[in-house]
Every structure is written in C-alpha cells, then in structure tokens.
Amino acid sequence: MFELTILGSSSATPAYNRNPSSQVLNFNEHYYLIDCGEATQNQLNRYKIKTVRIDYIFISHLHGDHYLGLVGLLSSMHLKGRIEPITIFGPPPLLEIIEIQLKYSETQLRYPFIFIPINAEKEEIILVNDDVSVQTIIMNHRIACTGFLFTEIKKKRKLRPEKILEYNIPVVEMNGIKGGKDFTMENGTIILNEEITIDSPVPRSYAYFSDTIFTPENAIKIKGVDILYHEATFMHDLLDRAKETFHTTALQAGQFAELAGVKMLLVGHFSARYKELEPLLQECRSAFENSFLASEGTKFSV
Ligand SMILES: [Zn+2]
Ligand SMILES: [Zn+2]
C-alpha cells in the first residue's frame, strides 16, 4: 500500500470548497500527514481516515495555510483517548506555538508527543523506519520552507528455492545472500548472487514540493520519482505575481516535472482567484502530459 489522499488544495484562504494544504500518505497502513491547514481534521473525518493511524506529521513551513489545523487535531486526538505516540517534524518555532496553546488551555496530552525540529538550511534524512526514509528538500519561499521526499526502503533480495536445493546452501548463509553476498561452495567455486536470488521491486517514491518559487536546480534531487506534488498557485499570465510572492505557475510546475523526469505530477495550492481549475491543468499538461489536479478527496497510488 502506497496511497496518497489529498485533503486540501487551496492556497492562502479556503475557496470554492477547497481547503488549505494537507495530504495523507498511507504506507502499509501507517499514515504520514503532510501539512495540516485549517479543517484538516474535518477532512480526515470526511474521508474516513483514522487519526489513530497517523504516526508522523510533517509541517513544511509556518504560513498559516500549512499548519493552522495542527493544534486542533492534536487536541482531538487527546480527547479521543489516544495513547500512541506521535512525532511531528517542523520548523523549530512550531514547538513554542503548540506548547503555548496547550499551556493556556491547561491541556496535558495523554499521548507521548515528540517534536523534531527541521533545519531549513541543510537537506537531510529526518526519518528512517522499516518502511520509508524521509529527506528534506529546501524550498525557495518567503520564509523558511522545506519539501519532503519519501522513499520506500528497498527490501532484501529473494532466494530462488530451486537454487538453494541445487547448491545445497546452508541456512546460516541465507541472510547474507539476501543482502547481496555471493555464495562460495565447499570446493571453492563462487556462485554469483544474481544466479541464486531475485531482486526486490524498485522502491516507490513520493516528493512533496510545498510553497516555492520555480527552482529548476531542485529537479535533480528527485530524478525519476513516481509521484511529484508541486504547488501551482497561479496561471502563467500572473508570472510576476508568482515571483513576488515566491510561488510557481502551472506552466512552471509542468516544466519542473519534465526536468525532473518524474512519472506523475500532481498540482495544488491553487489561488482563491480561480473558480475553475481546468485551465491550470491544461497549462500544466502543455509542459508535462501526465499531470493531475490534487483536488480534495482524490487518491493516487503507486
Ligand atoms: Zn501556502
Ligand atoms: Zn507559504
């Protein structure tokens, strides 16, 4: 299971039933919440996503449309009796913002709450577990902002049962062979790993590009990812406005996806000035065919 659900696709303010940024990535029934704009918990309810399954929350930056739903969500988790720990990754001042709200409502969360500050000056791996690794990518926005690259952990190679019998491979050797080692027989003959194992599937990947001005230099960092989400706040006729506000146009988002050679592009973070989104999609597709709108409730899987 590697499935992304879009919870919010609006930029600064909610508009036309579109909510501010939020998405949830379901990876083997562990949920990774990415940004948490206002109304995120309503959206989680609406799409029947169990908040108890959310283990990790990632906040890209401190513009309100990316985190103003966070304390509400944390409070509801507390009220519903959550005991499972939660880990939040975000800009360092986010901790103070959360703590001050909990302090004045005299709330003591029932569950362990772990905060990991993100360094927006240095790209690094911030999480590795059995399923995925998560790396930050520095966005180019008005305030410190990071995107996230989720990459599935590559599974070990699989043994070919018929080869195990043929070469009489002892159990003690098997783990090493799954890890890529060759096998040496008693007579000294070396059996190459490729002959006795099958490679595991190519790891799946998802890149989340939060608010950013068009930054082609970042394309190399996500070469060939399965799905890229990139903001596309404006149509290209508002390029000047996009530059002023450190945002990207739909055309540029398509160009970026083309440069990065991704398999699929999702665009979102639409300005409240657009009632119809189809023109943004068409503009995006003029540069990158396999593009889709990251609209509320849509799911994408790899
Ligand atoms: Zn935003
Ligand atoms: Zn922003």
PDB file of C-alpha atoms and ligand atoms in Angstrom:
ATOM      1  CA  MET A   1       0.000   0.000   0.000  1.00  0.00           C
ATOM      2  CA  PHE A   2       1.422   3.336  -1.104  1.00  0.00           C
ATOM      3  CA  GLU A   3      -1.504   5.675  -1.414  1.00  0.00           C
ATOM      4  CA  LEU A   4      -1.798   9.417  -1.193  1.00  0.00           C
ATOM      5  CA  THR A   5      -5.093  11.149  -0.301  1.00  0.00           C
ATOM      6  CA  ILE A   6      -5.484  14.865  -0.888  1.00  0.00           C
ATOM      7  CA  LEU A   7      -7.203  16.712   1.968  1.00  0.00           C
ATOM      8  CA  GLY A   8      -6.617  20.307   0.935  1.00  0.00           C
ATOM      9  CA  SER A   9      -5.640  22.045  -2.294  1.00  0.00           C
ATOM     10  CA  SER A  10      -6.196  25.732  -1.620  1.00  0.00           C
ATOM     11  CA  SER A  11      -3.530  28.356  -1.072  1.00  0.00           C
ATOM     12  CA  ALA A  12      -3.754  31.160   1.498  1.00  0.00           C
ATOM     13  CA  THR A  13      -7.517  31.069   2.112  1.00  0.00           C
ATOM     14  CA  PRO A  14     -10.235  28.418   1.675  1.00  0.00           C
ATOM     15  CA  ALA A  15     -12.259  28.924  -1.513  1.00  0.00           C
ATOM     16  CA  TYR A  16     -14.879  27.075  -3.575  1.00  0.00           C
ATOM     17  CA  ASN A  17     -14.972  24.157  -1.131  1.00  0.00           C
ATOM     18  CA  ARG A  18     -11.233  23.886  -1.340  1.00  0.00           C
ATOM     19  CA  ASN A  19      -9.342  23.671   1.944  1.00  0.00           C
ATOM     20  CA  PRO A  20      -5.793  24.749   2.785  1.00  0.00           C
ATOM     21  CA  SER A  21      -2.900  22.335   2.253  1.00  0.00           C
ATOM     22  CA  SER A  22      -2.914  18.872   3.724  1.00  0.00           C
ATOM     23  CA  GLN A  23      -2.348  15.355   2.442  1.00  0.00           C
ATOM     24  CA  VAL A  24      -2.007  11.930   3.956  1.00  0.00           C
ATOM     25  CA  LEU A  25       0.290   9.217   2.670  1.00  0.00           C
ATOM     26  CA  ASN A  26      -0.744   5.688   3.595  1.00  0.00           C
ATOM     27  CA  PHE A  27       2.250   3.461   3.592  1.00  0.00           C
ATOM     28  CA  ASN A  28       1.453  -0.088   4.670  1.00  0.00           C
ATOM     29  CA  GLU A  29      -1.321   1.245   6.923  1.00  0.00           C
ATOM     30  CA  HIS A  30       0.984   3.727   8.624  1.00  0.00           C
ATOM     31  CA  TYR A  31      -0.198   7.248   7.903  1.00  0.00           C
ATOM     32  CA  TYR A  32       2.095  10.195   7.262  1.00  0.00           C
ATOM     33  CA  LEU A  33       0.281  13.521   7.429  1.00  0.00           C
ATOM     34  CA  ILE A  34       1.896  16.200   5.300  1.00  0.00           C
ATOM     35  CA  ASP A  35       0.964  19.772   6.245  1.00  0.00           C
ATOM     36  CA  CYS A  36      -2.093  20.426   8.334  1.00  0.00           C
ATOM     37  CA  GLY A  37      -4.022  23.501   7.245  1.00  0.00           C
ATOM     38  CA  GLU A  38      -7.271  24.555   8.852  1.00  0.00           C
ATOM     39  CA  ALA A  39     -10.069  21.971   8.500  1.00  0.00           C
ATOM     40  CA  THR A  40      -7.659  19.066   8.175  1.00  0.00           C
ATOM     41  CA  GLN A  41      -9.447  17.110  10.895  1.00  0.00           C
ATOM     42  CA  ASN A  42     -12.811  17.656   9.205  1.00  0.00           C
ATOM     43  CA  GLN A  43     -11.288  16.345   6.013  1.00  0.00           C
ATOM     44  CA  LEU A  44      -9.815  13.320   7.788  1.00  0.00           C
ATOM     45  CA  ASN A  45     -13.303  12.551   9.127  1.00  0.00           C
ATOM     46  CA  ARG A  46     -14.892  13.134   5.760  1.00  0.00           C
ATOM     47  CA  TYR A  47     -12.629  10.642   4.018  1.00  0.00           C
ATOM     48  CA  LYS A  48     -12.780   8.202   6.948  1.00  0.00           C
ATOM     49  CA  ILE A  49      -9.088   8.290   7.684  1.00  0.00           C
ATOM     50  CA  LYS A  50      -8.439   7.034  11.197  1.00  0.00           C
ATOM     51  CA  THR A  51      -6.318   9.576  13.040  1.00  0.00           C
ATOM     52  CA  VAL A  52      -5.046   6.870  15.369  1.00  0.00           C
ATOM     53  CA  ARG A  53      -3.060   5.530  12.407  1.00  0.00           C
ATOM     54  CA  ILE A  54      -1.206   8.818  11.976  1.00  0.00           C
ATOM     55  CA  ASP A  55       2.258   8.232  13.397  1.00  0.00           C
ATOM     56  CA  TYR A  56       4.061  11.166  11.849  1.00  0.00           C
ATOM     57  CA  ILE A  57       3.181  14.739  10.890  1.00  0.00           C
ATOM     58  CA  PHE A  58       5.366  16.882   8.636  1.00  0.00           C
ATOM     59  CA  ILE A  59       4.917  20.668   8.520  1.00  0.00           C
ATOM     60  CA  SER A  60       6.649  22.384   5.603  1.00  0.00           C
ATOM     61  CA  HIS A  61       6.597  25.973   6.890  1.00  0.00           C
ATOM     62  CA  LEU A  62       4.844  28.408   9.178  1.00  0.00           C
ATOM     63  CA  HIS A  63       2.429  30.133   6.823  1.00  0.00           C
ATOM     64  CA  GLY A  64      -0.974  29.542   8.392  1.00  0.00           C
ATOM     65  CA  ASP A  65      -2.418  27.669   5.420  1.00  0.00           C
ATOM     66  CA  HIS A  66       0.029  24.843   6.189  1.00  0.00           C
ATOM     67  CA  TYR A  67      -0.357  24.351   9.927  1.00  0.00           C
ATOM     68  CA  LEU A  68      -3.342  26.166  11.486  1.00  0.00           C
ATOM     69  CA  GLY A  69      -5.228  22.878  11.830  1.00  0.00           C
ATOM     70  CA  LEU A  70      -2.480  21.214  13.829  1.00  0.00           C
ATOM     71  CA  VAL A  71      -3.309  22.087  17.435  1.00  0.00           C
ATOM     72  CA  GLY A  72      -6.984  21.286  16.829  1.00  0.00           C
ATOM     73  CA  LEU A  73      -6.042  17.883  15.515  1.00  0.00           C
ATOM     74  CA  LEU A  74      -3.666  17.208  18.416  1.00  0.00           C
ATOM     75  CA  SER A  75      -6.378  18.230  20.898  1.00  0.00           C
ATOM     76  CA  SER A  76      -8.947  15.950  19.293  1.00  0.00           C
ATOM     77  CA  MET A  77      -6.526  13.037  19.393  1.00  0.00           C
ATOM     78  CA  HIS A  78      -6.162  13.722  23.123  1.00  0.00           C
ATOM     79  CA  LEU A  79      -9.946  13.928  23.667  1.00  0.00           C
ATOM     80  CA  LYS A  80     -10.466  10.666  21.794  1.00  0.00           C
ATOM     81  CA  GLY A  81      -8.106   8.958  24.220  1.00  0.00           C
ATOM     82  CA  ARG A  82      -5.120   8.396  22.008  1.00  0.00           C
ATOM     83  CA  ILE A  83      -2.185   6.783  23.788  1.00  0.00           C
ATOM     84  CA  GLU A  84       0.060   6.033  20.809  1.00  0.00           C
ATOM     85  CA  PRO A  85       2.998   8.404  20.427  1.00  0.00           C
ATOM     86  CA  ILE A  86       3.097  10.930  17.617  1.00  0.00           C
ATOM     87  CA  THR A  87       6.139  12.518  16.037  1.00  0.00           C
ATOM     88  CA  ILE A  88       5.954  15.962  14.496  1.00  0.00           C
ATOM     89  CA  PHE A  89       8.602  17.351  12.178  1.00  0.00           C
ATOM     90  CA  GLY A  90       8.501  21.086  11.564  1.00  0.00           C
ATOM     91  CA  PRO A  91      10.250  24.454  11.734  1.00  0.00           C
ATOM     92  CA  PRO A  92      11.800  24.976  15.210  1.00  0.00           C
ATOM     93  CA  PRO A  93       9.342  27.729  16.384  1.00  0.00           C
ATOM     94  CA  LEU A  94       6.418  25.354  15.834  1.00  0.00           C
ATOM     95  CA  LEU A  95       7.121  23.740  19.189  1.00  0.00           C
ATOM     96  CA  GLU A  96       6.540  27.028  21.007  1.00  0.00           C
ATOM     97  CA  ILE A  97       3.336  27.629  19.039  1.00  0.00           C
ATOM     98  CA  ILE A  98       1.977  24.226  20.072  1.00  0.00           C
ATOM     99  CA  GLU A  99       3.123  24.481  23.681  1.00  0.00           C
ATOM    100  CA  ILE A 100       1.633  27.926  24.271  1.00  0.00           C
ATOM    101  CA  GLN A 101      -1.783  26.797  23.081  1.00  0.00           C
ATOM    102  CA  LEU A 102      -1.678  23.663  25.222  1.00  0.00           C
ATOM    103  CA  LYS A 103      -0.428  25.676  28.200  1.00  0.00           C
ATOM    104  CA  TYR A 104      -3.284  28.204  28.212  1.00  0.00           C
ATOM    105  CA  SER A 105      -5.945  25.583  27.713  1.00  0.00           C
ATOM    106  CA  GLU A 106      -4.316  23.604  30.538  1.00  0.00           C
ATOM    107  CA  THR A 107      -4.131  20.563  28.312  1.00  0.00           C
ATOM    108  CA  GLN A 108      -1.750  17.768  29.162  1.00  0.00           C
ATOM    109  CA  LEU A 109      -1.675  15.451  26.187  1.00  0.00           C
ATOM    110  CA  ARG A 110      -2.330  11.833  27.140  1.00  0.00           C
ATOM    111  CA  TYR A 111      -0.028  10.522  24.481  1.00  0.00           C
ATOM    112  CA  PRO A 112       3.722  11.000  24.036  1.00  0.00           C
ATOM    113  CA  PHE A 113       4.428  13.882  21.737  1.00  0.00           C
ATOM    114  CA  ILE A 114       7.817  14.027  20.070  1.00  0.00           C
ATOM    115  CA  PHE A 115       8.919  17.153  18.237  1.00  0.00           C
ATOM    116  CA  ILE A 116      11.798  17.049  15.762  1.00  0.00           C
ATOM    117  CA  PRO A 117      12.910  20.483  14.516  1.00  0.00           C
ATOM    118  CA  ILE A 118      13.718  20.717  10.820  1.00  0.00           C
ATOM    119  CA  ASN A 119      16.845  22.540   9.736  1.00  0.00           C
ATOM    120  CA  ALA A 120      15.789  24.551   6.682  1.00  0.00           C
ATOM    121  CA  GLU A 121      19.411  25.345   5.799  1.00  0.00           C
ATOM    122  CA  LYS A 122      20.576  21.802   5.292  1.00  0.00           C
ATOM    123  CA  GLU A 123      18.904  18.963   3.438  1.00  0.00           C
ATOM    124  CA  GLU A 124      18.966  15.784   5.468  1.00  0.00           C
ATOM    125  CA  ILE A 125      17.277  12.496   6.156  1.00  0.00           C
ATOM    126  CA  ILE A 126      14.923  13.148   9.057  1.00  0.00           C
ATOM    127  CA  LEU A 127      13.274   9.763   9.376  1.00  0.00           C
ATOM    128  CA  VAL A 128      14.101   6.160   8.607  1.00  0.00           C
ATOM    129  CA  ASN A 129      11.859   3.308   9.716  1.00  0.00           C
ATOM    130  CA  ASP A 130      11.116  -0.172   8.348  1.00  0.00           C
ATOM    131  CA  ASP A 131       9.008   1.259   5.520  1.00  0.00           C
ATOM    132  CA  VAL A 132      10.382   4.594   4.355  1.00  0.00           C
ATOM    133  CA  SER A 133      13.091   7.172   4.591  1.00  0.00           C
ATOM    134  CA  VAL A 134      12.138  10.841   4.509  1.00  0.00           C
ATOM    135  CA  GLN A 135      14.527  13.501   3.285  1.00  0.00           C
ATOM    136  CA  THR A 136      14.047  17.262   3.379  1.00  0.00           C
ATOM    137  CA  ILE A 137      14.439  19.422   0.285  1.00  0.00           C
ATOM    138  CA  ILE A 138      14.914  23.154   0.754  1.00  0.00           C
ATOM    139  CA  MET A 139      12.188  25.194  -0.931  1.00  0.00           C
ATOM    140  CA  ASN A 140      12.696  28.747  -2.090  1.00  0.00           C
ATOM    141  CA  HIS A 141       9.887  30.697  -0.407  1.00  0.00           C
ATOM    142  CA  ARG A 142       9.390  33.924   1.537  1.00  0.00           C
ATOM    143  CA  ILE A 143      10.046  32.182   4.841  1.00  0.00           C
ATOM    144  CA  ALA A 144      11.995  29.018   5.689  1.00  0.00           C
ATOM    145  CA  CYS A 145      10.261  26.130   3.975  1.00  0.00           C
ATOM    146  CA  THR A 146      11.089  22.515   3.208  1.00  0.00           C
ATOM    147  CA  GLY A 147       9.639  19.868   0.946  1.00  0.00           C
ATOM    148  CA  PHE A 148       9.832  16.153   1.667  1.00  0.00           C
ATOM    149  CA  LEU A 149      10.977  13.171  -0.337  1.00  0.00           C
ATOM    150  CA  PHE A 150       9.517   9.839   0.812  1.00  0.00           C
ATOM    151  CA  THR A 151      11.382   6.805  -0.461  1.00  0.00           C
ATOM    152  CA  GLU A 152      10.444   3.233   0.237  1.00  0.00           C
ATOM    153  CA  ILE A 153      13.149   1.179   1.931  1.00  0.00           C
ATOM    154  CA  LYS A 154      14.454  -1.359  -0.538  1.00  0.00           C
ATOM    155  CA  LYS A 155      13.607  -4.876   0.553  1.00  0.00           C
ATOM    156  CA  LYS A 156      16.230  -7.611   0.602  1.00  0.00           C
ATOM    157  CA  ARG A 157      16.658  -9.899  -2.406  1.00  0.00           C
ATOM    158  CA  LYS A 158      14.579 -13.075  -2.570  1.00  0.00           C
ATOM    159  CA  LEU A 159      16.188 -16.510  -2.615  1.00  0.00           C
ATOM    160  CA  ARG A 160      15.401 -18.818  -5.539  1.00  0.00           C
ATOM    161  CA  PRO A 161      14.250 -22.027  -3.820  1.00  0.00           C
ATOM    162  CA  GLU A 162      15.430 -24.294  -6.648  1.00  0.00           C
ATOM    163  CA  LYS A 163      18.944 -22.815  -6.418  1.00  0.00           C
ATOM    164  CA  ILE A 164      19.056 -23.295  -2.656  1.00  0.00           C
ATOM    165  CA  LEU A 165      18.497 -27.017  -3.266  1.00  0.00           C
ATOM    166  CA  GLU A 166      20.810 -27.232  -6.261  1.00  0.00           C
ATOM    167  CA  TYR A 167      23.797 -25.751  -4.394  1.00  0.00           C
ATOM    168  CA  ASN A 168      22.748 -27.074  -1.001  1.00  0.00           C
ATOM    169  CA  ILE A 169      23.035 -23.615   0.578  1.00  0.00           C
ATOM    170  CA  PRO A 170      23.052 -23.767   4.407  1.00  0.00           C
ATOM    171  CA  VAL A 171      20.563 -21.672   6.407  1.00  0.00           C
ATOM    172  CA  VAL A 172      23.340 -19.638   8.093  1.00  0.00           C
ATOM    173  CA  GLU A 173      24.354 -18.236   4.703  1.00  0.00           C
ATOM    174  CA  MET A 174      20.885 -17.142   3.652  1.00  0.00           C
ATOM    175  CA  ASN A 175      20.696 -13.743   5.324  1.00  0.00           C
ATOM    176  CA  GLY A 176      23.967 -12.635   3.780  1.00  0.00           C
ATOM    177  CA  ILE A 177      22.847 -13.845   0.368  1.00  0.00           C
ATOM    178  CA  LYS A 178      19.561 -11.910   0.678  1.00  0.00           C
ATOM    179  CA  GLY A 179      21.739  -8.888   1.416  1.00  0.00           C
ATOM    180  CA  GLY A 180      23.633  -9.386  -1.878  1.00  0.00           C
ATOM    181  CA  LYS A 181      26.566 -11.690  -0.973  1.00  0.00           C
ATOM    182  CA  ASP A 182      27.830 -14.358  -3.363  1.00  0.00           C
ATOM    183  CA  PHE A 183      27.932 -17.977  -2.192  1.00  0.00           C
ATOM    184  CA  THR A 184      31.177 -19.957  -2.002  1.00  0.00           C
ATOM    185  CA  MET A 185      30.804 -23.711  -2.296  1.00  0.00           C
ATOM    186  CA  GLU A 186      32.989 -26.161  -0.340  1.00  0.00           C
ATOM    187  CA  ASN A 187      35.163 -26.766  -3.399  1.00  0.00           C
ATOM    188  CA  GLY A 188      35.811 -23.003  -3.651  1.00  0.00           C
ATOM    189  CA  THR A 189      33.514 -22.335  -6.599  1.00  0.00           C
ATOM    190  CA  ILE A 190      31.819 -18.948  -6.314  1.00  0.00           C
ATOM    191  CA  ILE A 191      28.155 -18.751  -7.237  1.00  0.00           C
ATOM    192  CA  LEU A 192      27.197 -15.205  -8.103  1.00  0.00           C
ATOM    193  CA  ASN A 193      24.367 -13.639  -6.157  1.00  0.00           C
ATOM    194  CA  GLU A 194      22.317 -12.858  -9.276  1.00  0.00           C
ATOM    195  CA  GLU A 195      22.093 -16.566 -10.029  1.00  0.00           C
ATOM    196  CA  ILE A 196      20.598 -17.567  -6.693  1.00  0.00           C
ATOM    197  CA  THR A 197      18.377 -14.585  -5.886  1.00  0.00           C
ATOM    198  CA  ILE A 198      15.733 -12.346  -7.427  1.00  0.00           C
ATOM    199  CA  ASP A 199      15.975  -8.604  -6.945  1.00  0.00           C
ATOM    200  CA  SER A 200      13.249  -6.915  -4.886  1.00  0.00           C
ATOM    201  CA  PRO A 201      10.955  -4.375  -6.574  1.00  0.00           C
ATOM    202  CA  VAL A 202      12.251  -0.862  -7.250  1.00  0.00           C
ATOM    203  CA  PRO A 203      11.448   1.287  -4.178  1.00  0.00           C
ATOM    204  CA  ARG A 204       8.487   3.619  -4.643  1.00  0.00           C
ATOM    205  CA  SER A 205       8.833   7.327  -4.010  1.00  0.00           C
ATOM    206  CA  TYR A 206       6.823  10.486  -3.458  1.00  0.00           C
ATOM    207  CA  ALA A 207       8.064  14.084  -3.444  1.00  0.00           C
ATOM    208  CA  TYR A 208       6.082  16.884  -1.823  1.00  0.00           C
ATOM    209  CA  PHE A 209       7.057  20.343  -3.027  1.00  0.00           C
ATOM    210  CA  SER A 210       5.386  22.827  -0.762  1.00  0.00           C
ATOM    211  CA  ASP A 211       5.364  26.575  -1.386  1.00  0.00           C
ATOM    212  CA  THR A 212       8.240  27.599  -3.612  1.00  0.00           C
ATOM    213  CA  ILE A 213       9.237  29.827  -6.447  1.00  0.00           C
ATOM    214  CA  PHE A 214      10.181  27.874  -9.596  1.00  0.00           C
ATOM    215  CA  THR A 215      13.606  26.416  -8.739  1.00  0.00           C
ATOM    216  CA  PRO A 216      14.910  24.219 -11.580  1.00  0.00           C
ATOM    217  CA  GLU A 217      18.074  23.348  -9.600  1.00  0.00           C
ATOM    218  CA  ASN A 218      15.925  21.207  -7.309  1.00  0.00           C
ATOM    219  CA  ALA A 219      14.852  18.886 -10.134  1.00  0.00           C
ATOM    220  CA  ILE A 220      17.988  16.751  -9.948  1.00  0.00           C
ATOM    221  CA  LYS A 221      17.184  15.882  -6.321  1.00  0.00           C
ATOM    222  CA  ILE A 222      14.029  13.993  -7.196  1.00  0.00           C
ATOM    223  CA  LYS A 223      15.034  12.482 -10.527  1.00  0.00           C
ATOM    224  CA  GLY A 224      12.517   9.873 -11.643  1.00  0.00           C
ATOM    225  CA  VAL A 225      10.237   9.829  -8.572  1.00  0.00           C
ATOM    226  CA  ASP A 226       6.924   8.047  -9.020  1.00  0.00           C
ATOM    227  CA  ILE A 227       4.764  10.973  -7.938  1.00  0.00           C
ATOM    228  CA  LEU A 228       5.677  14.621  -7.543  1.00  0.00           C
ATOM    229  CA  TYR A 229       3.309  17.072  -5.909  1.00  0.00           C
ATOM    230  CA  HIS A 230       4.242  20.628  -6.830  1.00  0.00           C
ATOM    231  CA  GLU A 231       2.443  23.801  -5.946  1.00  0.00           C
ATOM    232  CA  ALA A 232       0.933  25.714  -8.881  1.00  0.00           C
ATOM    233  CA  THR A 233      -0.621  28.753  -7.273  1.00  0.00           C
ATOM    234  CA  PHE A 234      -1.142  30.853 -10.412  1.00  0.00           C
ATOM    235  CA  MET A 235      -1.633  30.652 -14.156  1.00  0.00           C
ATOM    236  CA  HIS A 236       1.407  31.746 -16.125  1.00  0.00           C
ATOM    237  CA  ASP A 237      -0.096  35.142 -17.073  1.00  0.00           C
ATOM    238  CA  LEU A 238       0.476  36.027 -13.409  1.00  0.00           C
ATOM    239  CA  LEU A 239       4.156  35.126 -13.502  1.00  0.00           C
ATOM    240  CA  ASP A 240       5.128  38.473 -11.966  1.00  0.00           C
ATOM    241  CA  ARG A 241       2.751  37.902  -9.083  1.00  0.00           C
ATOM    242  CA  ALA A 242       4.168  34.387  -8.646  1.00  0.00           C
ATOM    243  CA  LYS A 243       7.698  35.755  -8.472  1.00  0.00           C
ATOM    244  CA  GLU A 244       6.757  38.482  -5.995  1.00  0.00           C
ATOM    245  CA  THR A 245       5.089  36.016  -3.656  1.00  0.00           C
ATOM    246  CA  PHE A 246       7.615  33.190  -4.177  1.00  0.00           C
ATOM    247  CA  HIS A 247       5.160  30.856  -5.828  1.00  0.00           C
ATOM    248  CA  THR A 248       5.097  28.798  -9.030  1.00  0.00           C
ATOM    249  CA  THR A 249       2.811  28.948 -12.060  1.00  0.00           C
ATOM    250  CA  ALA A 250       1.045  25.916 -13.525  1.00  0.00           C
ATOM    251  CA  LEU A 251       3.250  26.046 -16.608  1.00  0.00           C
ATOM    252  CA  GLN A 252       6.391  26.143 -14.474  1.00  0.00           C
ATOM    253  CA  ALA A 253       5.190  23.195 -12.374  1.00  0.00           C
ATOM    254  CA  GLY A 254       4.836  21.199 -15.601  1.00  0.00           C
ATOM    255  CA  GLN A 255       8.289  22.302 -16.760  1.00  0.00           C
ATOM    256  CA  PHE A 256       9.748  21.304 -13.423  1.00  0.00           C
ATOM    257  CA  ALA A 257       8.206  17.815 -13.638  1.00  0.00           C
ATOM    258  CA  GLU A 258       9.585  17.435 -17.160  1.00  0.00           C
ATOM    259  CA  LEU A 259      13.058  18.463 -15.995  1.00  0.00           C
ATOM    260  CA  ALA A 260      12.949  16.021 -13.087  1.00  0.00           C
ATOM    261  CA  GLY A 261      11.693  13.201 -15.297  1.00  0.00           C
ATOM    262  CA  VAL A 262       9.035  12.203 -12.779  1.00  0.00           C
ATOM    263  CA  LYS A 263       6.377   9.646 -13.649  1.00  0.00           C
ATOM    264  CA  MET A 264       3.345  11.639 -12.487  1.00  0.00           C
ATOM    265  CA  LEU A 265       2.744  15.239 -11.461  1.00  0.00           C
ATOM    266  CA  LEU A 266       0.065  16.495  -9.083  1.00  0.00           C
ATOM    267  CA  VAL A 267      -0.535  20.203  -8.768  1.00  0.00           C
ATOM    268  CA  GLY A 268      -2.267  22.067  -5.967  1.00  0.00           C
ATOM    269  CA  HIS A 269      -2.167  25.121  -3.681  1.00  0.00           C
ATOM    270  CA  PHE A 270      -4.492  26.960  -6.045  1.00  0.00           C
ATOM    271  CA  SER A 271      -5.122  30.653  -5.586  1.00  0.00           C
ATOM    272  CA  ALA A 272      -8.604  31.600  -4.381  1.00  0.00           C
ATOM    273  CA  ARG A 273      -8.987  33.705  -7.548  1.00  0.00           C
ATOM    274  CA  TYR A 274      -9.621  30.554  -9.630  1.00  0.00           C
ATOM    275  CA  LYS A 275     -13.072  29.042  -9.546  1.00  0.00           C
ATOM    276  CA  GLU A 276     -12.359  26.653 -12.407  1.00  0.00           C
ATOM    277  CA  LEU A 277      -9.170  24.638 -12.202  1.00  0.00           C
ATOM    278  CA  GLU A 278      -9.267  23.024 -15.626  1.00  0.00           C
ATOM    279  CA  PRO A 279      -7.288  25.868 -17.273  1.00  0.00           C
ATOM    280  CA  LEU A 280      -4.492  25.372 -14.734  1.00  0.00           C
ATOM    281  CA  LEU A 281      -4.423  21.682 -15.504  1.00  0.00           C
ATOM    282  CA  GLN A 282      -4.306  22.285 -19.253  1.00  0.00           C
ATOM    283  CA  GLU A 283      -1.487  24.762 -18.850  1.00  0.00           C
ATOM    284  CA  CYS A 284       0.418  22.269 -16.756  1.00  0.00           C
ATOM    285  CA  ARG A 285      -0.180  19.488 -19.284  1.00  0.00           C
ATOM    286  CA  SER A 286       1.187  21.650 -22.081  1.00  0.00           C
ATOM    287  CA  ALA A 287       4.585  21.083 -20.454  1.00  0.00           C
ATOM    288  CA  PHE A 288       4.036  17.709 -18.798  1.00  0.00           C
ATOM    289  CA  GLU A 289       1.331  15.386 -20.076  1.00  0.00           C
ATOM    290  CA  ASN A 290       0.870  13.104 -17.075  1.00  0.00           C
ATOM    291  CA  SER A 291      -0.396  15.844 -14.738  1.00  0.00           C
ATOM    292  CA  PHE A 292      -3.410  15.803 -12.431  1.00  0.00           C
ATOM    293  CA  LEU A 293      -5.162  18.169 -10.069  1.00  0.00           C
ATOM    294  CA  ALA A 294      -4.525  17.397  -6.413  1.00  0.00           C
ATOM    295  CA  SER A 295      -8.181  18.008  -5.565  1.00  0.00           C
ATOM    296  CA  GLU A 296      -9.845  17.220  -2.255  1.00  0.00           C
ATOM    297  CA  GLY A 297     -10.650  13.546  -1.844  1.00  0.00           C
ATOM    298  CA  THR A 298      -8.626  12.291  -4.804  1.00  0.00           C
ATOM    299  CA  LYS A 299      -6.332   9.354  -4.222  1.00  0.00           C
ATOM    300  CA  PHE A 300      -3.192   8.432  -6.069  1.00  0.00           C
ATOM    301  CA  SER A 301      -1.283   5.213  -5.617  1.00  0.00           C
ATOM    302  CA  VAL A 302       1.917   3.673  -6.877  1.00  0.00           C
TER     303      VAL A 302
HETATM  304 ZN    ZN B   1       0.798  28.218   1.267  1.00  0.00          ZN
HETATM  305 ZN    ZN B   2       3.737  29.815   2.110  1.00  0.00          ZN
END
